[in-house]
Each structure stands twice: as structure tokens, then as C-alpha cells.
Coordinates of C-alpha atoms in Angstrom, one line a residue:
X14 CA -14.7 -4.6 0.3
X15 CA -17.8 -3.7 2.7
X16 CA -19.2 -2.1 5.6
X17 CA -20.1 -5.5 8.5
X18 CA -23.6 -4.8 9.1
X19 CA -24.1 -3.7 12.1
X20 CA -27.5 -6.0 12.2
X21 CA -24.7 -8.4 12.8
X22 CA -23.5 -6.9 15.9
X23 CA -25.8 -8.8 18.6
X24 CA -24.9 -12.7 16.9
X25 CA -21.2 -11.6 16.9
X26 CA -20.8 -11.3 20.5
X27 CA -22.7 -14.1 20.9
X28 CA -20.6 -15.8 19.4
X29 CA -17.1 -14.3 20.3
X30 CA -17.6 -14.4 23.7
X31 CA -18.2 -18.5 23.9
X32 CA -14.4 -18.9 23.5
X33 CA -13.0 -16.4 21.9
X34 CA -10.4 -17.9 19.6
X35 CA -9.8 -21.5 19.1
X36 CA -6.0 -20.6 20.2
X37 CA -6.8 -20.5 23.9
X38 CA -5.6 -17.7 26.6
X39 CA -5.8 -14.5 25.9
X40 CA -2.8 -11.8 26.5
X41 CA -1.5 -8.1 26.3
X42 CA -1.1 -7.4 23.7
X43 CA 0.1 -3.5 23.9
X44 CA -0.6 -1.7 26.4
X45 CA 0.0 2.5 27.5
X46 CA -0.4 3.6 30.9
X47 CA -2.1 6.1 30.1
X48 CA -3.0 8.6 27.4
X49 CA 0.1 11.4 26.5
X50 CA 0.1 15.0 28.1
X51 CA -3.3 16.8 27.4
X52 CA -5.6 13.6 26.6
X53 CA -8.3 13.4 29.5
X54 CA -11.3 10.0 29.2
X55 CA -14.3 11.9 27.9
X56 CA -16.7 9.6 27.4
X57 CA -17.4 5.6 26.4
X58 CA -17.4 5.0 22.9
X59 CA -20.5 4.1 21.4
X60 CA -20.9 0.8 20.5
X61 CA -22.7 0.8 17.3
X62 CA -19.4 3.7 16.6
X63 CA -17.6 2.9 13.0
X64 CA -13.6 2.3 13.3
X65 CA -11.5 1.2 10.4
X66 CA -9.0 -1.5 11.8
X67 CA -5.7 -1.7 10.7
X68 CA -4.5 -5.4 11.3
X69 CA -0.3 -5.2 10.3
X70 CA 0.8 -9.1 9.6
X71 CA 4.3 -9.5 9.9
X72 CA 7.2 -8.7 7.7
X73 CA 10.0 -12.0 8.1
X74 CA 11.4 -11.1 4.9
X75 CA 12.0 -7.3 6.5
X76 CA 16.0 -7.5 7.1
X77 CA 16.7 -9.0 3.5
X78 CA 14.6 -5.5 2.0
X79 CA 16.7 -3.7 4.5
X80 CA 20.0 -5.3 3.6
X81 CA 18.8 -4.2 0.0
X82 CA 19.1 -0.8 0.7
X83 CA 21.9 -0.3 2.8
X84 CA 24.0 -2.0 -0.2
X85 CA 22.1 -0.2 -2.7
X86 CA 22.0 3.8 -1.3
X87 CA 26.0 2.8 -0.5
X88 CA 28.2 4.4 -3.1
X89 CA 31.1 2.4 -1.4
X90 CA 29.0 -1.0 -3.1
X91 CA 29.0 -2.4 -6.6
X92 CA 25.1 -2.5 -6.5
X93 CA 24.8 1.3 -5.7
X94 CA 21.9 2.5 -7.4
X95 CA 20.7 -0.8 -8.8
X96 CA 17.1 0.2 -6.8
X97 CA 14.6 -2.9 -6.3
X98 CA 11.3 -3.1 -8.4
X99 CA 7.7 -2.5 -7.0
X100 CA 7.9 -6.7 -7.4
X101 CA 10.8 -7.3 -5.7
X102 CA 10.3 -5.1 -2.6
X103 CA 6.5 -6.7 -1.8
X104 CA 7.8 -9.9 -3.0
X105 CA 10.6 -8.7 0.8
X106 CA 7.2 -7.5 3.1
X107 CA 4.4 -10.3 2.7
X108 CA 3.7 -12.4 5.7
X109 CA 4.3 -16.0 6.0
X110 CA 1.7 -17.9 4.5
X111 CA 0.9 -18.8 7.9
X112 CA 0.2 -15.6 9.5
X113 CA -2.5 -15.5 6.8
X114 CA -4.4 -18.1 7.2
X115 CA -4.4 -17.4 11.3
X116 CA -5.4 -14.3 11.2
X117 CA -7.8 -15.0 8.7
X118 CA -9.5 -17.8 10.6
X119 CA -9.9 -15.9 14.0
X120 CA -11.5 -12.9 11.9
X121 CA -14.0 -15.6 11.1
X122 CA -14.8 -16.6 14.2
X123 CA -16.5 -13.4 14.1
X124 CA -18.3 -14.0 10.5
X125 CA -15.5 -11.4 9.2
X126 CA -14.7 -13.1 6.0
X127 CA -12.6 -12.0 2.7
X128 CA -15.8 -10.1 0.8
X129 CA -15.6 -8.0 4.6
X130 CA -12.0 -6.9 4.2
X131 CA -9.6 -6.1 2.1
X132 CA -5.6 -6.5 2.5
X133 CA -3.1 -4.0 1.2
X134 CA -0.8 -5.8 -2.1
X135 CA 1.4 -7.1 0.0
X136 CA -0.4 -8.7 1.8
X137 CA 0.9 -7.9 5.2
X138 CA -1.7 -5.2 5.7
X139 CA -5.9 -6.1 6.9
X140 CA -8.3 -2.9 7.0
X141 CA -12.0 -3.9 8.0
X142 CA -14.8 -1.7 9.3
X143 CA -16.9 -2.7 12.5
X144 CA -19.0 -1.3 15.1
X145 CA -17.2 -0.3 18.4
X146 CA -18.8 -3.1 20.1
X147 CA -17.3 -5.6 18.4
X148 CA -14.1 -4.4 18.6
X149 CA -14.0 -4.3 22.4
X150 CA -15.4 -8.0 22.3
X151 CA -12.2 -9.0 19.9
X152 CA -9.3 -7.4 21.3
X153 CA -11.1 -7.7 25.4
X154 CA -11.1 -4.0 25.5
X155 CA -12.6 -1.2 26.4
X156 CA -12.9 2.2 23.9
X157 CA -13.5 5.7 24.9
X158 CA -13.8 9.1 23.5
X159 CA -10.6 10.4 24.7
X160 CA -11.0 14.6 24.6
X161 CA -7.4 16.9 23.9
X162 CA -7.6 19.8 27.2
X163 CA -6.4 22.4 24.9
X164 CA -7.6 22.1 21.4
X165 CA -10.9 19.8 21.7
X166 CA -10.1 17.9 19.7
X167 CA -12.0 14.5 19.9
X168 CA -10.9 10.1 19.3
X169 CA -12.3 7.1 20.1
X170 CA -9.3 4.9 21.5
X171 CA -8.3 2.7 24.4
X172 CA -4.8 2.2 26.6
X173 CA -4.7 -1.4 26.1
X174 CA -5.6 -4.8 24.4
X175 CA -5.6 -8.4 24.0
X176 CA -5.2 -11.3 21.4
X177 CA -5.6 -14.6 21.8
X178 CA -1.6 -16.3 22.5
X179 CA -1.4 -18.2 19.8
X180 CA -2.1 -15.4 17.3
X181 CA 0.0 -12.6 18.8
X182 CA 3.1 -13.9 16.7
X183 CA 0.8 -13.1 13.6
X184 CA -0.6 -9.8 14.2
X185 CA 2.6 -7.3 14.6
X186 CA -0.7 -4.1 15.7
X187 CA -4.4 -3.4 15.2
X188 CA -4.6 0.4 14.9
X189 CA -6.7 2.9 16.1
X190 CA -6.2 1.0 19.3
X191 CA -3.1 3.3 21.8
X192 CA -2.1 5.6 19.6
X193 CA -2.9 9.1 20.8
X194 CA -0.4 10.8 18.1
X195 CA -2.0 14.5 17.0
X196 CA 0.2 14.5 13.4
X197 CA 0.6 18.6 12.9
X198 CA 2.0 20.6 10.3
X199 CA 5.6 22.2 11.1
X200 CA 4.8 26.0 10.2
X201 CA 3.1 29.1 11.4
X202 CA 2.9 32.3 10.2
X203 CA 3.8 35.9 10.6
X204 CA 2.5 39.4 9.3
X205 CA 3.5 39.8 5.8
X206 CA 4.6 43.8 5.0
X207 CA 4.6 45.0 1.4
X208 CA 7.6 47.1 1.7
X209 CA 10.1 44.1 1.8
X210 CA 9.1 43.6 -2.0
X211 CA 10.1 47.2 -3.1
X212 CA 13.9 46.0 -1.1
X213 CA 14.3 42.8 -3.1
X214 CA 17.8 43.7 -5.5
X215 CA 18.6 46.6 -3.8
X216 CA 22.2 45.6 -2.5
X217 CA 24.2 41.8 -1.8
X218 CA 25.7 40.2 0.7
X219 CA 27.7 36.8 -0.3
X220 CA 26.6 33.7 0.0
X221 CA 28.2 30.4 1.8
X222 CA 29.6 29.6 -2.0
X223 CA 31.2 33.1 -2.5
X224 CA 28.1 33.8 -4.6
X225 CA 26.0 37.4 -4.2
X226 CA 22.8 37.3 -2.2
X227 CA 20.3 39.7 -2.6
X228 CA 20.5 41.6 1.2
X229 CA 16.9 41.4 1.1
X230 CA 17.0 37.8 1.7
X231 CA 18.1 38.3 5.3
X232 CA 13.9 40.0 5.2
X233 CA 12.3 38.0 3.0
X234 CA 13.0 34.2 1.5
X235 CA 11.7 33.8 -2.1
X236 CA 12.9 31.3 -4.6
X237 CA 15.7 33.3 -6.3
X238 CA 16.7 33.7 -2.6
X239 CA 17.3 30.5 -2.2
X240 CA 18.9 29.5 -5.8
X241 CA 21.6 32.7 -4.4
X242 CA 22.4 30.8 -1.4
X243 CA 22.5 27.3 -2.7
X244 CA 24.7 28.4 -5.7
X245 CA 21.7 26.8 -8.4
X246 CA 21.1 30.4 -10.5
X247 CA 21.6 29.5 -13.6
X248 CA 20.4 25.8 -13.5
X249 CA 17.8 25.0 -15.9
X250 CA 15.7 21.8 -15.6
X251 CA 14.2 19.5 -17.7
X252 CA 10.8 18.6 -18.2
X253 CA 11.0 15.5 -19.8
X254 CA 14.1 12.9 -18.9
X255 CA 11.7 11.5 -16.2
X256 CA 12.3 13.8 -13.6
X257 CA 10.0 13.8 -11.0
X258 CA 8.8 15.4 -7.7
X259 CA 5.9 15.1 -5.0
X260 CA 5.2 16.3 -2.0
X261 CA 2.7 14.8 0.6
X262 CA -0.4 16.2 2.3
X263 CA -2.7 15.9 5.0
X264 CA -5.2 17.1 7.8
X265 CA -7.1 19.1 4.8
X266 CA -4.3 21.2 3.8
X267 CA -4.8 22.2 -0.2
X268 CA -3.3 23.7 -3.2
X269 CA -4.6 26.9 -3.5
X270 CA -4.4 27.4 -7.6
X271 CA -5.4 31.2 -8.2
X272 CA -2.8 31.4 -4.9
X273 CA -0.2 29.3 -7.3
X274 CA -0.8 31.7 -10.3
X275 CA 0.2 34.8 -8.0
X276 CA 3.5 33.2 -6.6
X277 CA 4.6 32.6 -9.9
X278 CA 4.1 35.8 -11.5
X279 CA 5.7 37.5 -8.6
X280 CA 8.5 35.6 -7.5
X281 CA 8.8 32.4 -10.3
X282 CA 7.6 33.9 -13.7
X283 CA 9.0 31.0 -16.2
X284 CA 6.9 28.5 -14.2
X285 CA 3.5 30.9 -14.5
X286 CA 0.5 28.7 -16.0
X287 CA 1.9 26.1 -15.4
X288 CA -0.1 22.7 -13.2
X289 CA 0.7 20.3 -11.2
X290 CA -0.9 16.3 -10.8
X291 CA -2.9 15.6 -7.9
X292 CA -3.4 12.5 -6.5
X293 CA -6.3 11.8 -4.0
X294 CA -5.7 8.3 -1.7
X295 CA -8.6 7.8 0.8
X296 CA -10.6 10.3 -0.1
X297 CA -8.5 13.5 -0.3
X298 CA -9.6 17.1 -1.8
X299 CA -8.1 19.8 -3.3
X300 CA -10.9 22.1 -1.9
X301 CA -10.3 25.5 -4.3
X302 CA -12.5 27.4 -2.6
X303 CA -10.1 30.4 -1.9
X304 CA -11.3 30.0 2.0
X305 CA -10.3 26.4 2.0
X306 CA -6.2 27.2 0.3
X307 CA -3.6 25.7 3.2
X308 CA -0.8 27.2 4.5
X309 CA 0.9 24.2 4.4
X310 CA -0.1 23.2 1.0
X311 CA 0.5 26.4 -0.3
X312 CA 4.0 26.8 0.9
X313 CA 5.3 23.2 -0.2
X314 CA 3.5 24.1 -3.9
X315 CA 4.7 27.2 -4.3
X316 CA 8.1 26.6 -3.7
X317 CA 8.7 23.5 -4.4
X318 CA 7.3 23.6 -8.1
X319 CA 8.3 27.9 -8.5
X320 CA 11.9 26.2 -8.0
X321 CA 12.5 23.0 -10.0
X322 CA 10.0 24.2 -13.0
X323 CA 9.9 22.0 -15.4
X324 CA 10.0 19.5 -13.6
X325 CA 6.7 17.3 -12.9
X326 CA 5.3 18.0 -9.7
X327 CA 2.6 15.9 -7.3
X328 CA 1.0 16.6 -4.8
X329 CA -0.4 13.5 -3.1
X330 CA -3.5 14.5 -0.7
X331 CA -4.3 12.0 1.8
X332 CA -7.6 12.4 4.0
X333 CA -7.1 11.7 7.9
X334 CA -7.7 12.4 11.1
X335 CA -11.0 12.9 10.8
X336 CA -13.0 14.2 14.5
X337 CA -15.1 12.0 16.5
X338 CA -18.7 12.3 15.7
X339 CA -21.1 10.9 18.2
X340 CA -24.1 10.7 14.7
X341 CA -21.8 9.2 12.2
X342 CA -21.8 5.9 11.8
X343 CA -19.7 5.7 9.3
X344 CA -16.6 4.6 8.6
X345 CA -14.0 6.7 10.0
X346 CA -10.1 7.6 9.6
X347 CA -9.0 7.8 13.0
X348 CA -5.7 6.7 12.5
X349 CA -3.1 8.3 11.5
X350 CA -2.7 8.7 7.6
X351 CA 1.0 7.6 6.9
X352 CA 0.0 3.8 6.3
X353 CA -2.8 4.7 4.5
X354 CA 0.1 7.3 1.6
X355 CA 2.1 4.4 2.4
X356 CA 0.2 2.1 1.4
X357 CA -0.8 3.8 -2.4
X358 CA 2.7 4.6 -2.9
X359 CA 3.7 0.9 -2.7
X360 CA 1.0 -0.3 -4.6
X361 CA 2.6 2.1 -7.0
X362 CA 4.3 1.1 -10.2
X363 CA 5.5 4.6 -10.9
X364 CA 7.0 7.5 -8.3
X365 CA 8.5 10.9 -7.8
X366 CA 12.5 10.6 -7.3
X367 CA 11.9 12.9 -4.4
X368 CA 8.9 13.4 -2.0
X369 CA 8.6 15.8 1.0
X370 CA 6.8 16.1 3.9
X371 CA 6.0 18.7 6.6
X372 CA 4.6 16.3 9.3
X373 CA 4.9 14.6 12.3
X374 CA 4.3 14.3 16.1
X375 CA 6.1 13.7 19.5
X376 CA 7.5 9.9 18.6
X377 CA 6.5 8.9 22.4
X378 CA 3.0 9.3 21.2
X379 CA 3.0 7.4 18.7
X380 CA 3.2 2.8 19.6
X381 CA 7.2 1.3 19.4
X382 CA 5.4 -1.4 16.3
X383 CA 4.2 1.4 14.9
X384 CA 6.7 3.7 14.4
X385 CA 9.0 1.1 13.1
X386 CA 6.2 -0.3 10.8
X387 CA 5.9 3.0 9.2
X388 CA 9.2 3.2 9.4
X389 CA 9.8 -0.1 6.9
X390 CA 7.9 1.6 4.1
X391 CA 9.7 4.4 3.7
X392 CA 12.8 1.6 3.9
X393 CA 11.0 0.1 1.3
X394 CA 10.3 3.0 -1.0
X395 CA 14.2 4.1 -0.5
X396 CA 15.4 0.5 -1.8
X397 CA 13.3 1.6 -5.3
X398 CA 14.9 5.4 -5.4
X399 CA 12.6 7.7 -3.8
X400 CA 14.2 9.8 -1.8
X401 CA 12.5 11.1 1.6
X402 CA 12.4 14.3 2.7
X403 CA 11.0 15.4 6.4
X404 CA 10.9 18.3 8.5
X405 CA 12.4 17.8 11.7
X406 CA 10.2 20.2 14.0
X407 CA 9.6 23.3 15.2
X408 CA 10.1 23.0 18.5
X409 CA 13.8 22.8 19.4
X410 CA 13.9 19.6 21.7
X411 CA 10.4 19.6 23.0
X412 CA 7.2 20.2 22.7
X413 CA 5.2 23.9 22.0
X414 CA 7.2 26.9 21.8
X415 CA 11.0 26.3 22.7
X416 CA 11.4 29.6 24.0
X417 CA 8.2 29.1 26.9
X418 CA 8.9 28.0 29.7
X419 CA 5.3 25.9 29.6
X420 CA 7.1 23.7 26.8
X421 CA 6.1 19.8 27.4
X422 CA 9.2 17.7 28.0
X423 CA 7.4 14.7 30.3
X424 CA 7.8 11.2 29.2
X425 CA 4.4 9.2 29.1
X426 CA 5.2 6.4 30.9
X427 CA 3.8 7.5 33.9
X428 CA 6.7 8.9 35.6
X429 CA 6.2 11.8 34.0
X430 CA 10.5 12.5 34.1
X431 CA 11.7 15.0 32.4
X432 CA 13.2 14.0 28.9
X433 CA 13.8 15.5 25.4
X434 CA 11.4 15.0 22.7
X435 CA 12.6 13.5 19.7
X436 CA 10.0 14.1 16.9
X437 CA 8.3 11.2 14.3
X438 CA 9.0 10.4 11.4
X439 CA 11.5 12.5 11.5
X440 CA 13.6 9.7 13.8
X441 CA 13.0 6.9 11.3
X442 CA 17.0 5.9 10.2
X443 CA 15.4 5.4 6.5
X444 CA 14.6 9.2 6.2
X445 CA 17.1 12.1 5.3
X446 CA 15.5 15.0 8.0
X447 CA 15.4 18.2 7.1
X448 CA 16.3 21.1 10.1
X449 CA 15.7 24.4 9.7
X450 CA 19.1 27.7 9.6
X451 CA 18.0 31.3 9.3
X452 CA 20.3 34.7 8.3
X453 CA 22.6 35.4 6.0
X454 CA 25.9 34.4 6.7
X455 CA 23.2 31.1 7.9
X456 CA 22.7 30.3 12.0
X457 CA 21.0 27.4 13.4
X458 CA 17.1 28.8 13.4
X459 CA 16.3 27.7 17.8
X460 CA 13.0 26.6 16.5
X461 CA 15.0 23.7 15.0
X462 CA 13.8 20.2 15.8
X463 CA 16.9 17.8 16.5
X464 CA 18.1 14.9 19.2
X465 CA 18.1 11.6 18.9
X466 CA 15.1 8.9 18.7
X467 CA 14.0 6.6 21.6
X468 CA 12.7 4.2 19.1
X469 CA 15.5 3.9 16.7
X470 CA 18.8 2.4 17.0
X471 CA 22.5 5.0 15.6
X472 CA 22.4 3.4 12.2
X473 CA 25.8 2.9 10.9
X474 CA 26.2 5.6 8.2
X475 CA 26.1 8.1 11.0
X476 CA 28.0 6.3 13.9
X477 CA 31.3 8.3 12.9
X478 CA 29.7 12.0 12.4
X479 CA 27.7 11.8 15.6
X480 CA 30.2 9.5 18.2
X481 CA 32.3 12.8 17.4
X482 CA 29.9 15.3 18.2
X483 CA 29.0 13.4 21.6
X484 CA 32.7 13.3 22.3
X485 CA 32.7 16.8 22.4
X486 CA 29.9 17.4 24.1
X487 CA 30.7 19.1 27.2
X488 CA 28.3 18.3 30.2
X489 CA 25.8 20.4 31.2
X490 CA 21.7 20.1 31.6
X491 CA 21.2 18.2 29.2
X492 CA 22.6 15.3 30.2
X493 CA 20.4 12.8 30.9
X494 CA 17.5 13.7 29.0
X495 CA 18.1 12.5 25.5
X496 CA 19.6 8.6 24.1
X497 CA 23.1 8.7 23.3
X498 CA 22.6 5.4 21.3
X499 CA 20.1 6.7 19.3
X500 CA 19.1 7.6 15.9
X501 CA 19.8 11.3 15.7
X502 CA 18.5 13.6 13.6
X503 CA 18.5 15.9 11.9
X504 CA 21.1 14.6 8.6
X505 CA 21.1 18.2 6.6
X506 CA 19.6 21.5 7.5
X507 CA 18.5 24.8 5.0
X508 CA 16.7 28.3 5.1
X509 CA 13.5 28.0 7.5
X510 CA 11.9 31.8 8.6
X511 CA 10.3 34.8 6.8
X512 CA 9.3 32.4 3.2
X513 CA 6.7 34.4 1.2
X514 CA 4.1 32.7 0.2
X515 CA 1.0 33.6 -2.0
X516 CA -2.3 32.7 0.1
X517 CA -5.7 33.2 0.2
X518 CA -5.6 36.2 -2.0
X519 CA -2.7 38.1 -0.2
X520 CA 1.3 37.6 0.8
X521 CA 2.1 36.3 4.6
X522 CA 5.7 34.8 5.8
X523 CA 5.3 31.1 6.8
X524 CA 8.4 30.0 8.8
X525 CA 8.8 26.3 10.2
X526 CA 11.1 23.7 8.9
X527 CA 8.2 22.7 6.7
X528 CA 10.0 25.7 5.0
X529 CA 13.1 23.8 5.0
X530 CA 12.5 20.4 4.1
X531 CA 11.1 21.5 0.5
X532 CA 13.6 23.5 -0.2
X533 CA 16.5 20.7 0.7
X534 CA 14.6 18.0 -1.9
X535 CA 14.0 21.2 -4.1
X536 CA 18.0 21.5 -4.4
X537 CA 18.4 17.1 -4.2
X538 CA 16.0 17.5 -7.6
X539 CA 18.1 19.3 -9.2
X540 CA 20.7 16.7 -8.8
X541 CA 18.8 14.0 -10.0
X542 CA 18.0 16.1 -12.7
X543 CA 21.4 16.5 -13.8
X544 CA 22.6 12.8 -13.5
X545 CA 19.3 11.6 -15.0
X546 CA 19.9 13.5 -17.6
X547 CA 23.7 12.1 -18.1
X548 CA 22.2 8.9 -18.2
X549 CA 22.6 7.8 -14.4
X550 CA 20.3 6.3 -11.8
X551 CA 18.7 9.1 -9.2
X552 CA 20.4 9.1 -5.9
X553 CA 17.6 6.8 -3.8
X554 CA 17.8 7.2 -0.1
X555 CA 21.0 10.1 1.0
X556 CA 22.0 9.6 4.2
X557 CA 24.8 6.7 3.2
X558 CA 25.7 9.1 0.7
X559 CA 25.6 12.0 3.1
X560 CA 27.3 10.7 5.6
X561 CA 30.7 9.7 3.8
X562 CA 30.8 12.3 1.2
X563 CA 28.3 14.2 0.2
X564 CA 29.0 16.6 3.6
X565 CA 31.7 18.3 2.1
X566 CA 29.4 19.5 -0.7
X567 CA 27.5 21.2 2.0
X568 CA 27.8 24.4 4.7
X569 CA 28.4 23.6 7.6
X570 CA 27.3 25.8 10.3
X571 CA 28.5 26.3 13.4
X572 CA 26.5 28.6 15.4
X573 CA 23.4 28.8 17.4
X574 CA 21.4 26.1 19.7
X575 CA 17.7 24.8 20.2
X576 CA 16.6 25.4 23.3
X577 CA 13.5 23.8 25.4
X578 CA 12.7 21.8 28.6
X579 CA 14.6 24.4 30.3
X580 CA 18.1 24.1 28.9
X581 CA 19.6 25.2 26.1
X582 CA 19.4 22.3 23.7
X583 CA 22.3 20.8 21.6
X584 CA 24.3 23.5 19.8
X585 CA 25.9 23.8 16.3
X586 CA 29.0 22.9 15.9
X587 CA 32.6 21.7 12.9
X588 CA 30.6 18.9 11.2
X589 CA 27.7 17.1 12.1
X590 CA 25.5 18.4 15.2
X591 CA 22.0 18.3 16.1
X592 CA 20.8 21.6 15.0
X593 CA 21.9 22.0 11.8
X594 CA 22.3 18.4 10.9
X595 CA 25.8 18.4 8.4
X596 CA 24.4 21.6 6.7
X597 CA 22.7 23.7 4.0
X598 CA 22.5 22.6 0.0
X599 CA 25.9 23.7 -2.4
X600 CA 24.2 22.5 -5.4
X601 CA 27.0 23.1 -7.5
X602 CA 29.4 21.3 -5.4
X603 CA 26.5 18.4 -5.3
X604 CA 25.8 18.2 -8.8
X605 CA 29.1 17.2 -9.2
X606 CA 29.8 14.8 -6.9
X607 CA 26.9 13.1 -7.6
X608 CA 27.7 13.2 -11.4
X609 CA 31.2 11.0 -10.5
X610 CA 28.9 8.4 -8.9
X611 CA 28.5 6.0 -11.4

């Protein structure tokens, strides 16, 4: 791949301006009424500023891939556990050859040829680096610099673009165009109280499994607390049976190795001196300067690797969302970075069986076409036997502090209607979404994101559980604020408050569903470890099993709610609910059920 020469720009404009393309008239491909709340138009985008365009070609065979996924993830199906290979999933993600040829023809009219672009291994993505001026001609639009009023972030976007009618059916979408997602980590920090360490083990409380849990766990969560609470105290994983676990890092979140070893010394001494595999994606780094240690990355690494040691662990660092810089004329990543991470993972021959991610944004800030494509990529990973865990979000049913009177809860359709705001990728039906609990005995945490997707229909595997909840939902302030037929989340939950982490040479508390996701992922990794050691396949996509029978090995959370948007939000209750999902894990019960599967 090489950068298109900016010297070609005047020539290409003249050439592209003659007829556009031999397919006839242009037609709007995608548009939004206005940028999401908080984004304002700042200035015209410089014509020589370089965008990295990602052109998504349709995947006509995805329904077949989805059928494979559901069959091999359903314990009652004869194909259960027969996961697909990389080649098999790629074949089911490939565009029709006609789409590849027609889009290549269209790009060639702007002097963009094979040597100027790169393609994903399944040929379903085309990536090109093009100056704004040329992109505006290609897409019949105008780009602007948009500024976020709260954070000062600046991005280059448009609110509408068009393509020749002939190629509409051969291009699913092009980004960055109409996507304004801010893509944030789901966590916040609290003050560290050193006295907590001296309280560990002073007294005990009874956990949901009937076992004893240090009462200090009501004040500070450690790996020992999670093992006690979730009934995994005496289980030791293998380092050599092939089981692996990983987590993702975005937004320049780095794992500080000095902090990691400091954490291991106190809270996971068996893991002291151990390391992890670092994988850089799209230029992702892992800066070891103590001042660059990331709260999110440190949290994930310390708890995930501390809980599952000696299971081999991987940290995937993806560069992404660099701010707009008008003085930089080199390619800049102005997409949200899931697509880069997915492209790398789907082209890899070897994958961890468990991967946790603690990032996301309001579903409505991500164009539906883009959300569908990213979600399809998650389905492909599930078909290959990967269990994907995602945090449900930290804003209850809205956006921002769920207890604030200024919480944002408005639709992005120009009407500014008050609605609950689902989170993506938590709303994708092919991932296991993890909400948050707190205290012992456990109750649902008020920050726990949960609700119903406006993009994705409710999947078959959760129809019974969700319908039961809705049938018992009393009328109130939440009526009419959510899509009752949408994919419901979270699926499960885990502790999300007062996690103790080592951070920049000291200690601090972290809270959020970003803590719950790696915690639940670690327990499932232990279950996979037991299955693999017994000669069985990993669990893969969890949801069909969890909703069919796995829920019987979870601790049902029946108290709490997730307020927001001027309402009490949803309530926790017996069975599934959109605050705590099906409940928190009981490792011994999960292991027993999982070993009974073929």
C-alpha cells in the first residue's frame, strides 16, 4: 500500500468531474440529520488533509455464516462445538466477484488502482489513503472539521455522501463519513485508602455459593475476593493445554509492566515474574513510561492475568482515534478502531478462546450499516470458537452520570426525543455483554448499562427470558423510551465497584463495567481450561448455552436498578433483567455443567 500522491489531486478532480462514473446518476448512500449532541461544525476540512477511507463490500453469504454460528453454539445441536477454521469463515465473508470488479472500476476512474490500496484477507474491505479534496469529488460531499463542545476533540466528517447508482448495491458503506462515535472506556477512578490493605481477612461474610468471603471485599475487590465470591478458590489452570485469554486496548491505553508486577506481588504472588504476549495492531503501542500507564489497560491485565495465571495471556493494542491536526498531512486513523482490530483477528490463524473488551459508545452515534458490519465480524470470531465479552456501559439507561439531572437522553434523528440510549458493541447479539454488581450479598449496581437495541432484533436464544421480564414490567416512566423488540442486554454480570489496581507506582480504586467484563471472562477462561484439559472443545459463543441452561449455574441478582433519563431505569428481578442479565458466575457449577456438554 502506498499513499496517493497529492500531486495527482488537480488531475483527478478534472477526470472525476467529467462523468463521475459510467453508471449514471448519483444517489445518496448515507446521511444523518445532524451530528450527535455535543458536536458542532467548526471549519471546512483542508483539501489536502489525508483520510484513510475504508470501503465495505457486501457479504452475501453472511446468513450462512450466522447459521453455522448458531448451530455450533447450541448445545442441543449435533454440530455443537465444531467451530469453523479461518479459511471457512473467510469464504463466508467474501463479497461477490462482481462487487469486487465494479468497485475496482469505479476507483480506477479516480486513478486509484491496486497498487494504491489494500484489501482485507476476505476481500470485504478496501482501504485507501486519499486527500479530502479528492474524497469530496468521489462522494459528492463536503467535509468539515467538527469540534466536541465538552472535550475539545476535533474530527473530520460529513453528514451526507452519495455514490453512482450503479455501484450502490456493491458498496455497503464508506467511512469515515457519517460516524461521530467518541468510543470511550467504561470506567472511572476513586480515591485509594491504604488502610484497606490492613483489613484483608479480618472477618468473613457468606457468599452466594455458601462459601466464606473476606468481609473486606465489601470495601476493596481483589483477585482473591473474586475467586472466593465466584467459587473458584482452589482451581489451578494449566499453562500448557492450549487455553489462552486476551483483552483489547484502544485510545493509547498501555499496560505498565512495573505496575503489573507490583500488583502481582501483593494480590497474585503466584503470578509474580510472569509476562504476557503483546500484539501491536495498526501501530498500537505499549509505552512503558510510568506516566503513560493506562487505568483501563492496567485494570484488565492485573485482574485477568492475576486470576487466570498461568494461562497464557495476550494484550492487543490498537492505535486509534488520533485527534485532527491540520498541520499533519499523513494518514490519520479517524475511524473507530474496532474494524482494524477485527481485520487483524479475522486474518489470524491462532486466536485466544476468550477476549474481553471494555470500550463502546452510544449506539446511535455509530451508523447502523457500520454497526452491522462490525457485529458480523464478531459473529465470525464466535464461529471460530472465540468467546467475546463486552462491558455493558456505565451510564445506566442513558449517557453520562446516571444520577445527574443533566444526563443526555436524546434521539439523534433531529427530533431530540427523550429516549433510553443503548450502547454499542454491547447491543450486538453475537457477543456476551457483562453488566455490573456490587456488595456482598450482591445487588445490581446503579451504573450498570442495560436496555434494548434500536438496531438489532431480539435473537432467538433470549426470546423466552426477555419476554418473561417484559410481561412482568409494570407501566411507569420508562414506557415508550425503549425498543421492546430489540436485542436485550446485558447477558450476565459481575462485581464492578472498588477494584484495587496498581497505577503509576501507587494504588487506586477503579470502578465500572470495564472491571466486570474481564472478571467474568476470567471465570469462563477457567471453565474452558477444564474442558480443554478433559479433551473437549472451548465453549465459543456463550449466549445460546447461557440462556438454555448455563443460567442455572449463575447467581441470580434480584435487587437494584439502573436509573437515568429522569427515570428509575430498569429493575433487577428474578430471572433475566436489563441490569444484571442472567446473574453472576459460580465457577464450580459452570464447570460441572460445561463438562457435561459434548
